[in-house]
mmCIF file of C-alpha atoms in Angstrom:
data_model
loop_
_atom_site.group_PDB
_atom_site.id
_atom_site.type_symbol
_atom_site.label_atom_id
_atom_site.label_comp_id
_atom_site.label_asym_id
_atom_site.label_seq_id
_atom_site.Cartn_x
_atom_site.Cartn_y
_atom_site.Cartn_z
ATOM 1 C CA GLU A 1250 5.161 54.358 -77.534
ATOM 2 C CA LEU A 1251 7.505 52.753 -79.036
ATOM 3 C CA ALA A 1252 10.335 54.617 -80.855
ATOM 4 C CA PRO A 1253 10.608 54.677 -83.962
ATOM 5 C CA ILE A 1254 11.948 52.654 -86.802
ATOM 6 C CA PRO A 1255 15.926 53.460 -88.345
ATOM 7 C CA LYS A 1256 16.754 54.002 -91.172
ATOM 8 C CA ALA A 1257 18.506 51.248 -92.376
ATOM 9 C CA SER A 1258 17.460 49.151 -90.713
ATOM 10 C CA SER A 1259 17.130 44.953 -90.392
ATOM 11 C CA LEU A 1260 15.865 41.973 -88.275
ATOM 12 C CA VAL A 1261 16.687 39.828 -86.462
ATOM 13 C CA ILE A 1262 15.237 36.991 -84.966
ATOM 14 C CA LEU A 1263 16.677 35.548 -82.136
ATOM 15 C CA ILE A 1264 15.993 32.032 -80.953
ATOM 16 C CA ASP A 1265 16.877 31.113 -77.669
ATOM 17 C CA ASN A 1266 19.737 28.599 -77.694
ATOM 18 C CA ARG A 1267 18.204 26.634 -75.242
ATOM 19 C CA GLU A 1268 15.664 25.648 -77.380
ATOM 20 C CA ARG A 1269 15.315 22.531 -77.848
ATOM 21 C CA SER A 1270 11.872 20.323 -80.947
ATOM 22 C CA ARG A 1271 12.379 16.684 -81.558
ATOM 23 C CA ASN A 1272 14.359 16.976 -83.973
ATOM 24 C CA ALA A 1273 15.570 20.531 -84.888
ATOM 25 C CA THR A 1274 18.724 22.382 -82.235
ATOM 26 C CA PRO A 1275 18.765 26.179 -82.732
ATOM 27 C CA ARG A 1276 21.360 25.176 -84.887
ATOM 28 C CA GLU A 1277 18.708 23.937 -87.815
ATOM 29 C CA MET A 1278 16.383 26.100 -86.810
ATOM 30 C CA ARG A 1279 18.072 29.413 -87.468
ATOM 31 C CA ILE A 1280 19.617 27.455 -90.891
ATOM 32 C CA GLU A 1281 16.144 26.937 -91.424
ATOM 33 C CA LEU A 1282 14.399 30.518 -91.135
ATOM 34 C CA THR A 1283 18.065 31.705 -92.577
ATOM 35 C CA ARG A 1284 16.617 29.805 -96.202
ATOM 36 C CA HIS A 1285 13.051 31.096 -95.348
ATOM 37 C CA LEU A 1286 14.278 34.386 -95.034
ATOM 38 C CA THR A 1287 15.977 34.338 -98.096
ATOM 39 C CA SER A 1288 14.637 33.109 -100.746
ATOM 40 C CA GLY A 1289 10.877 31.339 -101.370
ATOM 41 C CA SER A 1290 7.701 32.224 -100.655
ATOM 42 C CA LEU A 1291 8.949 34.936 -97.527
ATOM 43 C CA GLN A 1292 11.065 36.849 -99.578
ATOM 44 C CA SER A 1293 8.106 37.531 -102.195
ATOM 45 C CA VAL A 1294 6.029 39.131 -100.071
ATOM 46 C CA TRP A 1295 9.082 40.558 -97.355
ATOM 47 C CA PRO A 1296 9.039 44.550 -97.148
ATOM 48 C CA ARG A 1297 10.854 46.203 -99.679
ATOM 49 C CA PHE A 1298 11.940 48.191 -97.357
ATOM 50 C CA LEU A 1299 13.709 45.984 -95.022
ATOM 51 C CA PRO A 1300 16.419 44.309 -95.760
ATOM 52 C CA ALA A 1301 15.863 40.352 -95.336
ATOM 53 C CA GLY A 1302 16.493 39.426 -91.435
ATOM 54 C CA ASP A 1303 19.372 38.286 -90.029
ATOM 55 C CA VAL A 1304 18.582 34.082 -87.532
ATOM 56 C CA ASP A 1305 21.121 34.348 -84.334
ATOM 57 C CA GLU A 1306 21.068 32.065 -81.199
ATOM 58 C CA GLU A 1307 21.455 33.745 -77.576
ATOM 59 C CA GLN A 1308 20.218 32.882 -74.191
ATOM 60 C CA LEU A 1309 16.889 34.267 -73.990
ATOM 61 C CA ILE A 1310 15.639 36.021 -70.232
ATOM 62 C CA TYR A 1311 12.029 35.298 -71.902
ATOM 63 C CA GLY A 1312 10.223 33.676 -74.343
ATOM 64 C CA ASP A 1313 12.403 31.572 -77.380
ATOM 65 C CA PHE A 1314 11.687 33.444 -80.292
ATOM 66 C CA ALA A 1315 12.951 37.877 -79.544
ATOM 67 C CA PHE A 1316 12.963 40.021 -82.335
ATOM 68 C CA MET A 1317 15.734 43.258 -82.843
ATOM 69 C CA LEU A 1318 16.476 45.609 -85.265
ATOM 70 C CA ARG A 1319 19.654 46.660 -86.141
ATOM 71 C CA ASP A 1320 20.684 49.885 -87.077
ATOM 72 C CA GLY A 1321 23.162 51.545 -89.396
ATOM 73 C CA SER A 1322 26.094 51.453 -87.161
ATOM 74 C CA ASN A 1323 25.038 48.007 -85.555
ATOM 75 C CA ASP A 1324 23.110 49.485 -82.769
ATOM 76 C CA MET A 1325 19.963 47.264 -81.764
ATOM 77 C CA PHE A 1326 16.438 47.671 -80.555
ATOM 78 C CA ARG A 1327 13.780 44.908 -79.433
ATOM 79 C CA LEU A 1328 11.155 45.141 -80.329
ATOM 80 C CA PRO A 1329 8.124 44.602 -78.099
ATOM 81 C CA VAL A 1330 7.120 40.708 -79.945
ATOM 82 C CA SER A 1331 8.140 37.748 -77.800
ATOM 83 C CA ILE A 1332 7.176 33.815 -78.753
ATOM 84 C CA GLU A 1333 7.229 31.141 -76.232
ATOM 85 C CA ARG A 1334 6.530 27.462 -78.251
ATOM 86 C CA LYS A 1335 4.605 24.419 -76.649
ATOM 87 C CA ARG A 1336 3.931 21.045 -77.933
ATOM 88 C CA VAL A 1337 0.336 20.384 -76.552
ATOM 89 C CA PRO A 1338 1.609 17.135 -74.582
ATOM 90 C CA ASP A 1339 4.105 19.778 -72.340
ATOM 91 C CA ILE A 1340 1.172 22.535 -72.251
ATOM 92 C CA VAL A 1341 -0.452 19.830 -70.660
ATOM 93 C CA GLN A 1342 1.768 17.637 -67.507
ATOM 94 C CA ARG A 1343 2.749 21.340 -66.442
ATOM 95 C CA SER A 1344 0.120 22.946 -66.275
ATOM 96 C CA ALA A 1345 -1.001 21.668 -62.585
ATOM 97 C CA SER A 1346 1.696 23.936 -61.575
ATOM 98 C CA ALA A 1347 0.723 27.153 -63.590
ATOM 99 C CA ASP A 1348 4.004 27.314 -65.102
ATOM 100 C CA HIS A 1349 2.330 27.823 -69.254
ATOM 101 C CA TRP A 1350 1.108 31.098 -66.750
ATOM 102 C CA ARG A 1351 3.847 32.544 -65.385
ATOM 103 C CA GLN A 1352 6.280 32.373 -68.475
ATOM 104 C CA LEU A 1353 3.586 33.995 -70.137
ATOM 105 C CA GLN A 1354 2.943 36.076 -67.234
ATOM 106 C CA CYS A 1355 6.733 37.144 -67.294
ATOM 107 C CA MET A 1356 5.954 37.975 -70.695
ATOM 108 C CA ARG A 1357 3.629 40.017 -70.750
ATOM 109 C CA ASP A 1358 5.006 42.134 -68.128
ATOM 110 C CA CYS A 1359 8.668 42.229 -70.125
ATOM 111 C CA CYS A 1360 6.916 42.258 -73.760
ATOM 112 C CA GLU A 1361 4.011 44.527 -74.825
ATOM 113 C CA HIS A 1362 3.054 41.318 -77.469
ATOM 114 C CA ALA A 1363 3.131 37.817 -75.688
ATOM 115 C CA ILE A 1364 2.273 34.974 -77.733
ATOM 116 C CA MET A 1365 2.144 31.680 -76.883
ATOM 117 C CA LEU A 1366 2.177 29.130 -80.278
ATOM 118 C CA ILE A 1367 0.220 25.659 -79.430
ATOM 119 C CA GLU A 1368 2.380 23.420 -81.811
ATOM 120 C CA GLY A 1369 0.308 19.855 -82.412
ATOM 121 C CA ASP A 1370 -3.554 18.530 -82.639
ATOM 122 C CA THR A 1371 -5.191 20.626 -79.069
ATOM 123 C CA ARG A 1372 -7.706 18.013 -79.893
ATOM 124 C CA THR A 1373 -5.723 15.734 -78.396
ATOM 125 C CA THR A 1374 -5.204 18.320 -74.683
ATOM 126 C CA SER A 1375 -7.444 15.291 -73.255
ATOM 127 C CA GLN A 1376 -5.170 12.728 -73.825
ATOM 128 C CA PHE A 1377 -2.379 13.633 -71.233
ATOM 129 C CA SER A 1378 -2.690 14.214 -67.831
ATOM 130 C CA ALA A 1379 -1.541 17.609 -66.319
ATOM 131 C CA GLY A 1380 1.983 16.538 -64.099
ATOM 132 C CA ASP A 1381 1.208 15.177 -59.831
ATOM 133 C CA SER A 1382 -2.397 17.240 -59.803
ATOM 134 C CA GLU A 1383 -5.010 15.799 -57.594
ATOM 135 C CA GLU A 1384 -8.234 16.973 -58.501
ATOM 136 C CA GLY A 1385 -9.120 19.773 -55.585
ATOM 137 C CA SER A 1386 -5.545 19.919 -54.086
ATOM 138 C CA ASN A 1387 -5.594 23.096 -55.893
ATOM 139 C CA PRO A 1388 -7.814 25.355 -55.179
ATOM 140 C CA ASP A 1389 -5.892 28.076 -57.608
ATOM 141 C CA HIS A 1390 -5.775 25.022 -60.790
ATOM 142 C CA HIS A 1391 -4.441 25.073 -64.051
ATOM 143 C CA GLY A 1392 -4.101 22.089 -64.672
ATOM 144 C CA ILE A 1393 -5.611 21.902 -68.205
ATOM 145 C CA GLU A 1394 -7.431 18.692 -68.591
ATOM 146 C CA ASP A 1395 -9.069 19.153 -72.229
ATOM 147 C CA GLU A 1396 -9.270 21.531 -75.666
ATOM 148 C CA PRO A 1397 -11.047 23.960 -73.796
ATOM 149 C CA GLY A 1398 -9.157 24.192 -70.805
ATOM 150 C CA LEU A 1399 -6.297 24.794 -73.819
ATOM 151 C CA TYR A 1400 -7.979 27.693 -74.597
#
């Protein structure tokens, strides 16, 4: 059972400070998320009872993004949502060792809503190969070979 949302709460989006993408560091992502939270179309749909959020960086134990509520006395309450980002080539290449399953299981064990955000065109999945896997060499074969296998 979730605790009630504290009054005068504000949302805090946490980005894992180890998170990277091709052209963005956590700082650039933080700046861009902050811009979206304080202006533009997101602001027009943001709940009026919830002050616009803050975006911070810290090392997260699981997931690339976490969400907290900060109450009026500056206490923080973690929301039961975590997001892990994976690019298509990365998830396919690391699938032979089942890294993606272990990450999801850890997130699921620690968080009620574990989300894996797959970035890129999933139709390109078959263009990549799963790590050092050889067909039939692993009885618990988790290698992703095509788009249906990704899902």
